[in-house]
XYZ file of C-alpha atoms in Angstrom:
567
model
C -7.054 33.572 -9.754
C -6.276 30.547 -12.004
C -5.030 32.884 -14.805
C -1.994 33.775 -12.553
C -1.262 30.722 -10.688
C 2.644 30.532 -11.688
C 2.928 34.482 -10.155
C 4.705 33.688 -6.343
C 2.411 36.945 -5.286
C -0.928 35.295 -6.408
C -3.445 34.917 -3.305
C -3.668 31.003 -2.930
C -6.576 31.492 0.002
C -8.497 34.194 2.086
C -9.121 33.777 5.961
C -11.751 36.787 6.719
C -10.676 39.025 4.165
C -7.119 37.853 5.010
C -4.777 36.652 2.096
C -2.519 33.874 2.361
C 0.530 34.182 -0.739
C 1.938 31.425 -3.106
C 5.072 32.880 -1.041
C 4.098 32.075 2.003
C 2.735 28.763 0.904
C 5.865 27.309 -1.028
C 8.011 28.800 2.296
C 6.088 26.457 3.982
C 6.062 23.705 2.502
C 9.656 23.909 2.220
C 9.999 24.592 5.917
C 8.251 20.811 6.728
C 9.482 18.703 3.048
C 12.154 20.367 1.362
C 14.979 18.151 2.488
C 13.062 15.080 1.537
C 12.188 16.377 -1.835
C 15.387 17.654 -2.696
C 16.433 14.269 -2.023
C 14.254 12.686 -4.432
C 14.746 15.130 -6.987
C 18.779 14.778 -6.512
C 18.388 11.049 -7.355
C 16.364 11.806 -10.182
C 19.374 14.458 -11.162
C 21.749 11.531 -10.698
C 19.443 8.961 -13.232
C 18.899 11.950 -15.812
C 22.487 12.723 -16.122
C 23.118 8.929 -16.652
C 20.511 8.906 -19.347
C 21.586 12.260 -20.980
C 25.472 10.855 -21.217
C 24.455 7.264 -22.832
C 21.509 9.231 -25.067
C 18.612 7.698 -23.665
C 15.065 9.047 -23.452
C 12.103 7.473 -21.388
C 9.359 9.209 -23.127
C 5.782 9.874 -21.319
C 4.709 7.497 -23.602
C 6.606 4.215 -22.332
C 5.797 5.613 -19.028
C 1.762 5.466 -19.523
C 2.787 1.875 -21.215
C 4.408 0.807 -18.090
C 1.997 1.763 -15.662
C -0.985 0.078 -17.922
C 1.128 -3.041 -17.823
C 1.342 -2.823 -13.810
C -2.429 -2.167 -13.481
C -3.386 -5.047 -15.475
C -1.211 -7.700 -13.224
C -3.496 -6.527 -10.793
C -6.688 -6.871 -13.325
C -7.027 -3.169 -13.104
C -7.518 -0.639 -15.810
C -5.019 1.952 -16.198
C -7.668 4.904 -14.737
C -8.756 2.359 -12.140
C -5.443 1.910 -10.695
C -4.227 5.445 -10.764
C -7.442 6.083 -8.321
C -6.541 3.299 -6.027
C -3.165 4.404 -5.691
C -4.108 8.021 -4.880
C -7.108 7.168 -1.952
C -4.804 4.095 -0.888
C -0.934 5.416 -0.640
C -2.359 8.655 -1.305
C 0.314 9.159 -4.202
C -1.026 11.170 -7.330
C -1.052 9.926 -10.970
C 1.729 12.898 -11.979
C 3.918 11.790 -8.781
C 3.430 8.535 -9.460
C 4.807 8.446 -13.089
C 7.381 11.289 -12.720
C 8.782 10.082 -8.860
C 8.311 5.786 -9.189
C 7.976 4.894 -12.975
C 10.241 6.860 -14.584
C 13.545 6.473 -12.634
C 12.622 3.125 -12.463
C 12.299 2.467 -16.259
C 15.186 4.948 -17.264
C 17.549 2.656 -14.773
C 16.393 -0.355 -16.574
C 17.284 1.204 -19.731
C 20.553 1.718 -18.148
C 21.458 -1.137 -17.583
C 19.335 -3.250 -20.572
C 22.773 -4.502 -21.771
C 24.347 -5.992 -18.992
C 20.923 -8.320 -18.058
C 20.978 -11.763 -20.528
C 19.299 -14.557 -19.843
C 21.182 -17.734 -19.566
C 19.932 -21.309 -20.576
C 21.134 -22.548 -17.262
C 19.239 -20.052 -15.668
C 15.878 -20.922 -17.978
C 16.097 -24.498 -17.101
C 16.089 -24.246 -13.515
C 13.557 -22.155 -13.268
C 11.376 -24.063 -15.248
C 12.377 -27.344 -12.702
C 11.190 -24.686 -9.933
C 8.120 -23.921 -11.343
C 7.271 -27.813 -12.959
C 9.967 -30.279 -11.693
C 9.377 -32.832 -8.763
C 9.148 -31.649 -5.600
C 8.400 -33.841 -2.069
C 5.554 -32.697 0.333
C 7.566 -32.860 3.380
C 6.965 -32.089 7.308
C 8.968 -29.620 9.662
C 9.889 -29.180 13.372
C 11.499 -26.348 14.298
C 13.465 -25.327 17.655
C 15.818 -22.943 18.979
C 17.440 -24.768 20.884
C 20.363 -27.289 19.293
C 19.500 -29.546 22.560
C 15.920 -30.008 22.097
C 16.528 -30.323 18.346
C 18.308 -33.426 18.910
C 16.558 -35.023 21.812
C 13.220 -34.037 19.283
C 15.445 -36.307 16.255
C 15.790 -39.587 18.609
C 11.994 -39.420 18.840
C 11.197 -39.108 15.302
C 13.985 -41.205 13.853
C 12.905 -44.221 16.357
C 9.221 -43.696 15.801
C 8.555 -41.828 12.429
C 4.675 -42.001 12.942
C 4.566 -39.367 15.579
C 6.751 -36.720 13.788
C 3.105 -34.723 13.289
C 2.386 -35.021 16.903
C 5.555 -34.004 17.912
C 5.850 -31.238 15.285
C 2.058 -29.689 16.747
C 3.004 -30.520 20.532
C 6.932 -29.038 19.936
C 7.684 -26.870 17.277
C 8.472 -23.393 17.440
C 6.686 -22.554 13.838
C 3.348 -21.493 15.114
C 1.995 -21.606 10.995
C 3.178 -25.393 10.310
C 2.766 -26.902 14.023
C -0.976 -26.180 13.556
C -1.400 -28.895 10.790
C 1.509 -31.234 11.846
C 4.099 -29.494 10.785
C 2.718 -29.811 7.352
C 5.061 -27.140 4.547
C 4.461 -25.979 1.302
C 6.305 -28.573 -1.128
C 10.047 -28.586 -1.457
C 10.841 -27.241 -5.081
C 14.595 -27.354 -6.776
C 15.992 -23.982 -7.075
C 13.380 -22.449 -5.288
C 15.117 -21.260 -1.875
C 17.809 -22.985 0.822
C 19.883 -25.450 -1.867
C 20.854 -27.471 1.544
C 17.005 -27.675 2.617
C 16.128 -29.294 -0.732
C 19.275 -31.467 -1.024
C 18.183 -33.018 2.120
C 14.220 -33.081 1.236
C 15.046 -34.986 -1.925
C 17.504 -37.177 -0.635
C 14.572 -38.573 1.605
C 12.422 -41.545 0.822
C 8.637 -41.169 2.052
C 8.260 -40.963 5.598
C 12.045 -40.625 6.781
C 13.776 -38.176 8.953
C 16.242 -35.612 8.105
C 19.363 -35.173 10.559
C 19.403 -31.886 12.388
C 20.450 -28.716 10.483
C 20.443 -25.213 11.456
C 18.571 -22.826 9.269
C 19.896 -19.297 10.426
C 19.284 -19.291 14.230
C 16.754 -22.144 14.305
C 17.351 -25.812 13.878
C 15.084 -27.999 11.961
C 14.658 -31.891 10.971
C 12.445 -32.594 8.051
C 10.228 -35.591 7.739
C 9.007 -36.610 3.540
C 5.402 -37.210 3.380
C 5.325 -38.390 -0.497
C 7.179 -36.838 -3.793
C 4.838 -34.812 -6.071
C 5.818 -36.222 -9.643
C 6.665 -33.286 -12.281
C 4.356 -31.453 -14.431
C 4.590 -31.484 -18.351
C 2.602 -28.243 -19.672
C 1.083 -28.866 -22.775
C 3.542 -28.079 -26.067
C 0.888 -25.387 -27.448
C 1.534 -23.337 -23.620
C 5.108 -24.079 -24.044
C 6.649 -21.510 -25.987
C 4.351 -18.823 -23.790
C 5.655 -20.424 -20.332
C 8.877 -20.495 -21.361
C 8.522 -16.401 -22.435
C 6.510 -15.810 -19.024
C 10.031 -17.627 -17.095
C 12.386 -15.307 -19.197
C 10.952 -12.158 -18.328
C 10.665 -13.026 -14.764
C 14.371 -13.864 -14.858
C 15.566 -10.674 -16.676
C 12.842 -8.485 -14.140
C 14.454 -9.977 -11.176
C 18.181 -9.856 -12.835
C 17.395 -5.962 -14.344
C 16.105 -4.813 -10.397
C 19.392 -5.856 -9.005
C 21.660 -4.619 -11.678
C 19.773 -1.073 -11.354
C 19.735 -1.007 -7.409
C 23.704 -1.316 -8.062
C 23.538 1.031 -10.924
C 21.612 3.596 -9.028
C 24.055 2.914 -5.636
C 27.502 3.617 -7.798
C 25.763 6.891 -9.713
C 25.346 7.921 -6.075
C 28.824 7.248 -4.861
C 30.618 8.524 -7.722
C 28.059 11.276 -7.832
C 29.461 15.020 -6.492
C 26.533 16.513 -4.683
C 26.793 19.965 -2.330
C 23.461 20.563 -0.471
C 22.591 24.250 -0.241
C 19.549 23.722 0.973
C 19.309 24.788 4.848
C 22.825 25.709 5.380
C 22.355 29.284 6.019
C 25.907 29.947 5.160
C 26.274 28.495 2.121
C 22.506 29.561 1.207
C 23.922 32.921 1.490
C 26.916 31.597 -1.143
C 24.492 30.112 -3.786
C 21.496 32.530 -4.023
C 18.423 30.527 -4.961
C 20.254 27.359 -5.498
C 19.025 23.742 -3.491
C 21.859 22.132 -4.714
C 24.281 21.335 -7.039
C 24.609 18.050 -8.634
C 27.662 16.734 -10.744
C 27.862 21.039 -11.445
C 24.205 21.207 -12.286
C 22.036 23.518 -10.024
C 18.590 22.578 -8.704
C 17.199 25.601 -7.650
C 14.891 26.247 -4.125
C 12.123 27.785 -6.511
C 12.157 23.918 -8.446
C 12.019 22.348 -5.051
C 9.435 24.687 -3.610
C 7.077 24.233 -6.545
C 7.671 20.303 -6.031
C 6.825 20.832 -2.550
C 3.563 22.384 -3.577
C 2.441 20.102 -5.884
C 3.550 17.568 -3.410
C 2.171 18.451 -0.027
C 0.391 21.818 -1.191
C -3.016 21.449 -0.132
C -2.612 19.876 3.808
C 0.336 22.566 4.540
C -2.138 24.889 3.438
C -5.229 23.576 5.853
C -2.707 23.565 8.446
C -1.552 27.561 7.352
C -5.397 28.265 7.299
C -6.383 27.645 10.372
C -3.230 29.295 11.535
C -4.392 32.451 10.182
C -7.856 31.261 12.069
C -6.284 31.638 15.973
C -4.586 34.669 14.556
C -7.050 36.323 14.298
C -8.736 35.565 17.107
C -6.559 35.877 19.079
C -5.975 39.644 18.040
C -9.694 39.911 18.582
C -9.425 38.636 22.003
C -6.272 41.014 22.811
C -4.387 38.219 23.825
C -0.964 36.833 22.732
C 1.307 33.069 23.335
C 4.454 34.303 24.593
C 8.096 32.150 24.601
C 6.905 31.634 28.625
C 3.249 30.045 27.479
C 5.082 27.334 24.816
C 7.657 26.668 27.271
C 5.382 25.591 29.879
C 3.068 24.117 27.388
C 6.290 22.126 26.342
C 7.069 20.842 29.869
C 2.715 20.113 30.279
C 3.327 17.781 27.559
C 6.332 16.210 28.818
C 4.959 15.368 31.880
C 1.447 13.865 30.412
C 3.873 11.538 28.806
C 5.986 10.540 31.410
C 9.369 11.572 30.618
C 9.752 13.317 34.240
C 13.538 13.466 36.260
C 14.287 12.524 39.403
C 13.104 15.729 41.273
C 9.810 15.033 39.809
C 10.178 17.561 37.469
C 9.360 17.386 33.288
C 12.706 15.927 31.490
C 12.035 18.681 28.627
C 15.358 17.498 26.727
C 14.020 13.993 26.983
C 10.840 14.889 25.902
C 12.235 17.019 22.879
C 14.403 14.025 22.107
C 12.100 11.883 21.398
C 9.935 14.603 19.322
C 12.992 14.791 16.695
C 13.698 11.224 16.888
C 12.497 10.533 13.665
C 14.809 12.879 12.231
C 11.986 14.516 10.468
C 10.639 16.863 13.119
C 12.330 19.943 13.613
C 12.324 21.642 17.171
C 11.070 25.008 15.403
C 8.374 22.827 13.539
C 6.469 21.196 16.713
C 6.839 24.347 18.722
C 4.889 25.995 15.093
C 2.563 23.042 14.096
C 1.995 21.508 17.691
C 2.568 23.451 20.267
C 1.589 26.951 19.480
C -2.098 26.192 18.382
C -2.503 24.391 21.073
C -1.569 27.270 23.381
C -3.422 29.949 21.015
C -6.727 27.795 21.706
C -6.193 27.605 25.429
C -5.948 31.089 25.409
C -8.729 31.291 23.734
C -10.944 29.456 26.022
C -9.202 29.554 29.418
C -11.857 31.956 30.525
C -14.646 29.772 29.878
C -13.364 26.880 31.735
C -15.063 26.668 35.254
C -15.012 23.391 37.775
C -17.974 23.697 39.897
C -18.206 21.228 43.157
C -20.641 19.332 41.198
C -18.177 18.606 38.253
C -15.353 17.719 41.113
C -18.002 15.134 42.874
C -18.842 13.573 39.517
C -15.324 13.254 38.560
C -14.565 11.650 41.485
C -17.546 9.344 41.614
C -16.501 8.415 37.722
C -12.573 7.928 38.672
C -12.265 6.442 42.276
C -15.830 5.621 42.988
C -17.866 1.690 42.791
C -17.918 0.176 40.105
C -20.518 -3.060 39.219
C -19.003 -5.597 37.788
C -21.564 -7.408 35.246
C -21.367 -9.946 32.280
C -22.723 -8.673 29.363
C -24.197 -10.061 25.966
C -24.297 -7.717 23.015
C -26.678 -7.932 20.555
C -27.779 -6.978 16.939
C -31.187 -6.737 16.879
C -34.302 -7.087 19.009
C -35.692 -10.262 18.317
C -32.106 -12.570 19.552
C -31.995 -9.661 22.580
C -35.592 -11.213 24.100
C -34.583 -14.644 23.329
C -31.484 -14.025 24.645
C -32.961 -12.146 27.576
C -35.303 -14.879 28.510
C -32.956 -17.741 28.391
C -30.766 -16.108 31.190
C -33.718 -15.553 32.998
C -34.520 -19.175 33.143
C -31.172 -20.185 33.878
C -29.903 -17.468 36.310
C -26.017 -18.642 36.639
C -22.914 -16.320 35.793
C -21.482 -20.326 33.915
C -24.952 -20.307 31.557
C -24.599 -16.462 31.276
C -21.101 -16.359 29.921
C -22.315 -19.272 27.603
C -25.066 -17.356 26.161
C -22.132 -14.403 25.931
C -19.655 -16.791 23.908
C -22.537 -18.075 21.669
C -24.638 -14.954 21.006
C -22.662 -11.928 22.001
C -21.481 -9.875 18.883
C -18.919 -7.884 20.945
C -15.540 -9.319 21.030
C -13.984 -8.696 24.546
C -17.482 -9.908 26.184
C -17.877 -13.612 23.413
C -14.304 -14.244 23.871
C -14.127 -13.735 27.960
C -17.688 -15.513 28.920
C -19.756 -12.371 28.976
C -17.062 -10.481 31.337
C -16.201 -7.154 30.681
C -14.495 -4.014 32.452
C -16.386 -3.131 35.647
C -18.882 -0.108 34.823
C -17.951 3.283 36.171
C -20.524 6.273 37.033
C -20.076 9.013 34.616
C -18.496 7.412 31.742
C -20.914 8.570 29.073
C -23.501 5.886 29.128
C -25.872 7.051 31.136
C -28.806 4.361 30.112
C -26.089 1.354 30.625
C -24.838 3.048 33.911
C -28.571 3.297 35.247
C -29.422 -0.033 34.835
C -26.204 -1.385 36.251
C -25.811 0.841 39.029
C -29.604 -0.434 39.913
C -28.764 -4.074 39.815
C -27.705 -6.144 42.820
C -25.830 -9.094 42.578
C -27.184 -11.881 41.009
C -29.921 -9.335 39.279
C -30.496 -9.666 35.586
C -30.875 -6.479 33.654
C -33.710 -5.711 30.978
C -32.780 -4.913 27.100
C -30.844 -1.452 27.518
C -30.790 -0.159 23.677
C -27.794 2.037 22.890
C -27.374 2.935 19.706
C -27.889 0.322 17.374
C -27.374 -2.887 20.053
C -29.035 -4.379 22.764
C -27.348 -5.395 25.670
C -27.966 -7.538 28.717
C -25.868 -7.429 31.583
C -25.674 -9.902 34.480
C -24.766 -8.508 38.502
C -21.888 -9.815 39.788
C -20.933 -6.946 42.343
C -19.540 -4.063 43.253
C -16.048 -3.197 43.665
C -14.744 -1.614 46.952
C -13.249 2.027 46.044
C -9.860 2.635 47.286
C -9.677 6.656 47.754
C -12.826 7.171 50.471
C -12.551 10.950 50.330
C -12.784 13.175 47.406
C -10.032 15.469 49.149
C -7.475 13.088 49.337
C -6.931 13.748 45.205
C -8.653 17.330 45.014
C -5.488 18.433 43.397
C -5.342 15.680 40.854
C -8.822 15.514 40.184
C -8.510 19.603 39.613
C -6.130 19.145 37.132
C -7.509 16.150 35.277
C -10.997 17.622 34.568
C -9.620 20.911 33.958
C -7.191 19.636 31.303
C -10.877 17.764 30.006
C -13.339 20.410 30.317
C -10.378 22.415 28.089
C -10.114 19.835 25.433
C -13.622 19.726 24.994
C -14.296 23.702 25.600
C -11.173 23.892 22.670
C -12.595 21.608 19.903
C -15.785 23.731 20.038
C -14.333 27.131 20.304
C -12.291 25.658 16.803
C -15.339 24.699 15.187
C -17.108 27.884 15.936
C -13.587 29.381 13.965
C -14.022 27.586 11.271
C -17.951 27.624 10.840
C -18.047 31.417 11.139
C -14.957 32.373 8.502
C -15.460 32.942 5.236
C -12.689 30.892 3.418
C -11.702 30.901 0.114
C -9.387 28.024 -0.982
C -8.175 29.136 -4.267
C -5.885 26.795 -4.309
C -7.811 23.444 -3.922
C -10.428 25.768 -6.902
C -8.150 25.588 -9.212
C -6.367 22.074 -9.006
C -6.814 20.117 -11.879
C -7.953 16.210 -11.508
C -5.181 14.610 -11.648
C -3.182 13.381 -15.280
C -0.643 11.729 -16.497
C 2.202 14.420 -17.768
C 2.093 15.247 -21.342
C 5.570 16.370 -21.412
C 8.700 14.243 -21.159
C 8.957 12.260 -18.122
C 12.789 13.106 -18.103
C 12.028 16.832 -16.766
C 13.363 16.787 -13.511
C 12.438 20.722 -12.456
């Protein structure tokens, strides 16, 4: 299979003897990414034509330089960081380098003339980095009132600007310690904030000013004299300041670059405009008179998004063809009302208490991402192909109804509970609420031993426990309990837990046939989730599956060729 790869008729994977195409894989993929990758690969279009016109060439080479250079600011090797990027933003090493380093690098090259490095600019960034600066301490309010009644406080008794920075102040980070800020630097940020920090002598208060929609009054604490490195670091600070400078400088001048390429640039989209699709054969686009073809895009899309557009096609083929087995079909009536189903699990529901289906939809393709056609094909048929699939399998029996209602409108005992790691702390714990048999000591013992966070943080209280909830040894022993009773050491999994009595609460709905109807459809919808999942997993243990595809994928390298290939 790996011999042909390239061929768009080569078998990428076989469901039961069942062969899923390259085709039908890049169509696909196209169908859910193309208009994003086109875009990206239009920019890059934009950057190569730049580069082509002024004879520049980012080579693979400075590329793999680049990228070492990034992994070591992070004390990474090259390999090492490559790996974190792919299991962390789940962007591969080719992607990486072709996508992020090399527009970025060819746009720096583009504009490497413009950027210079003043003196001016040197010097104050060295008095940022090593000049004085004053330790100083903030209130901040929103209101322009409170601001100034705040001021006549401080300026008439300086001493209790901390208290009234912790006790006021609408900065939650600096009212914790006083109002206490990182030091005030020249050229660092807000020229107006340090003007006024460094026109302070120690312990005086700044008038009001407003800093964007706050206002703020500063009080100094002390200045923080200048530091002289030593004249051997010198000449490497002052190279370390100068490339910082130019990085910063060279990012904006290419973000401006990069925005004027794309104003002047003259693109026509082809890409899913049937019309003009039917104009341009083949073609994506056309870029300053330069085609990008749907074949370029489709094999970015591949190598892009190949392998979970191809899970997703695989177990497509899956209900397929068990659904054929079954002799049953999802017609336009079964997504429809699967559609509305949805809608009204999520609310979105009109006045006549019927499903808002266009609100619902609405808010599907609100992210302008999701197609209609795509969550009817990724969401909502599968779903419906696996209800099929099941529906005859689901059965409520009385039993299930009275257990479902027990479980959703039934007692429930409220306890405190203390949740522990291990045995040894459980019988201490155990024996100390014994002795001292009060909810107060109990929800001490909670704050000081529990290990679960809801029950240390609220005294041992946690929600009331239901019948039928899927912890059948914790619901025993609670339902057991009267109030006031201490539980023994119930072991669930890896904890212990002991629970404290306080009660039971009074149910609400007294018969079960009051909500028969919702109760009906709650546990059917349940008992068809869960009846689904399995039915799936019985799919996808009995197939035989071959994944060509994922076979023959190479680990993933840094490109050989040029970086400038765009297609």
């Amino acid at each position: 299979m790996a011999r042909s790869q390239d061929n768009a008729n080569d078998v990428v994977a076989v469901v039961n003897a069942d062969p899923i195409t390259r085709k039908t894989l890049t169509e696909e993929t196209l169908r859910r990414y193309g208009t994003e990758v086109l875009e990206n690969m239009v920019n890059r279009h934009l950057i190569l034509q730049a580069c082509q016109s002024q004879g520049i060439e980012v080579t693979a080479t400075e590329v793999r330089e680049e990228i070492a250079r990034i992994a070591s600011k992070f004390g990474l090797a090259m390999p090492a960081y490559l790996q974190l990027l792919q299991e962390e933003r789940n962007i591969a090493p080719d992607q990486y380098s072709r996508e992020i380093i090399w527009p970025m690098l060819a746009l720096r090259r583009l504009v490497d003339d413009q950027v210079k490095v003043t003196q001016e600019e040197m010097d104050r960034a060295f008095i940022a980095q090593f000049g004085e600066a004053v330790k100083c301490r903030l209130i901040m309010v929103a209101s322009r009132a409170d601001a100034d009644r705040l001021h006549q406080q401080a300026t008439k008794n300086p001493s209790q600007f901390a208290q009234l920075a912790k006790q006021y102040s609408e900065d939650p980070a600096s009212a914790s310690v006083g109002g206490l800020i990182p030091p005030i630097r020249r050229y660092s940020g807000d020229s107006r904030l340090e003007e006024a920090a460094f026109a302070l002598a120690d312990d005086a208060v700044s008038p009001v000013m407003q800093l964007g929609d706050q206002w703020i009054i500063l009080q100094a604490v002390r200045r923080i004299g200048e530091t002289i490195p030593s004249p051997q670091a010198l000449p490497a600070i002052r190279e370390q300041i100068s490339d910082r400078i130019r990085d910063q400088k060279m990012k904006g001048a290419a973000t401006e670059l990069f925005a004027r390429l794309q104003a002047d640039a003259q693109v026509k989209t082809i890409l899913g405009d049937a019309e003009k699709m039917n104009q341009y054969p083949g073609v994506a686009a056309i870029v300053n008179g330069q085609e990008v073809t749907i074949a370029s895009v489709g094999a970015e899309c591949v190598k892009r998004h190949g392998e979970e557009v191809l899970d997703g096609e695989i177990n497509r083929k899956l209900l397929t063809q068990a659904l054929r087995k079954a002799n049953k079909q999802v017609t336009d009536a079964d997504l429809q009302a699967e559609i509305e189903r949805a809608a009204l699990s999520f609310g979105y529901i009109r006045k006549d208490h019927q499903p808002d289906v266009q609100a619902w939809m609405e808010s599907i393709t609100a992210d302008g991402k999701t197609t209609t056609e795509l969550y009817i094909r990724d969401a909502v048929w599968p779903s419906v192909a696996m209800k099929k699939l099941v529906e005859e399998s689901v059965t409520l029996s009385e039993e299930d109804l009275q257990q479902g209602f027990e479980s959703a409108y039934g007692p429930r005992v409220e306890i405190l509970a203390i949740v522990l790691s291990d045995q040894r702390t459980a019988q201490k714990v155990w024996e100390m609420a014994r002795d001292n048999p009060t909810d107060h000591f109990f929800g001490e013992l909670a704050q000081q031993y529990s290990v679960e966070p809801v029950s240390s943080s609220n005294m041992g209280k946690v929600p009331p426990i239901r019948k039928h909830s899927g912890q059948p040894a914790i619901e025993r022993e609670a339902f057991a309990m009267k109030p006031g009773d201490l539980s023994g050491i119930v072991v669930t999994g890896d904890k212990y837990i002991v629970m404290r009595c306080q009660g039971y609460t009074t149910p609400i709905v007294q018969k079960m046939e009051d909500v028969r109807a919702e109760l009906v459809r709650d546990l059917t919808e349940t008992k068809t989730n869960v009846a689904m999942n399995i039915k799936f997993e019985e799919l996808q243990n009995s197939a035989e599956i071959d994944n060509f595809f994922v076979a023959a994928k190479e680990i993933p390298k840094m490109a050989k060729q040029s970086a400038t290939t765009t297609h």
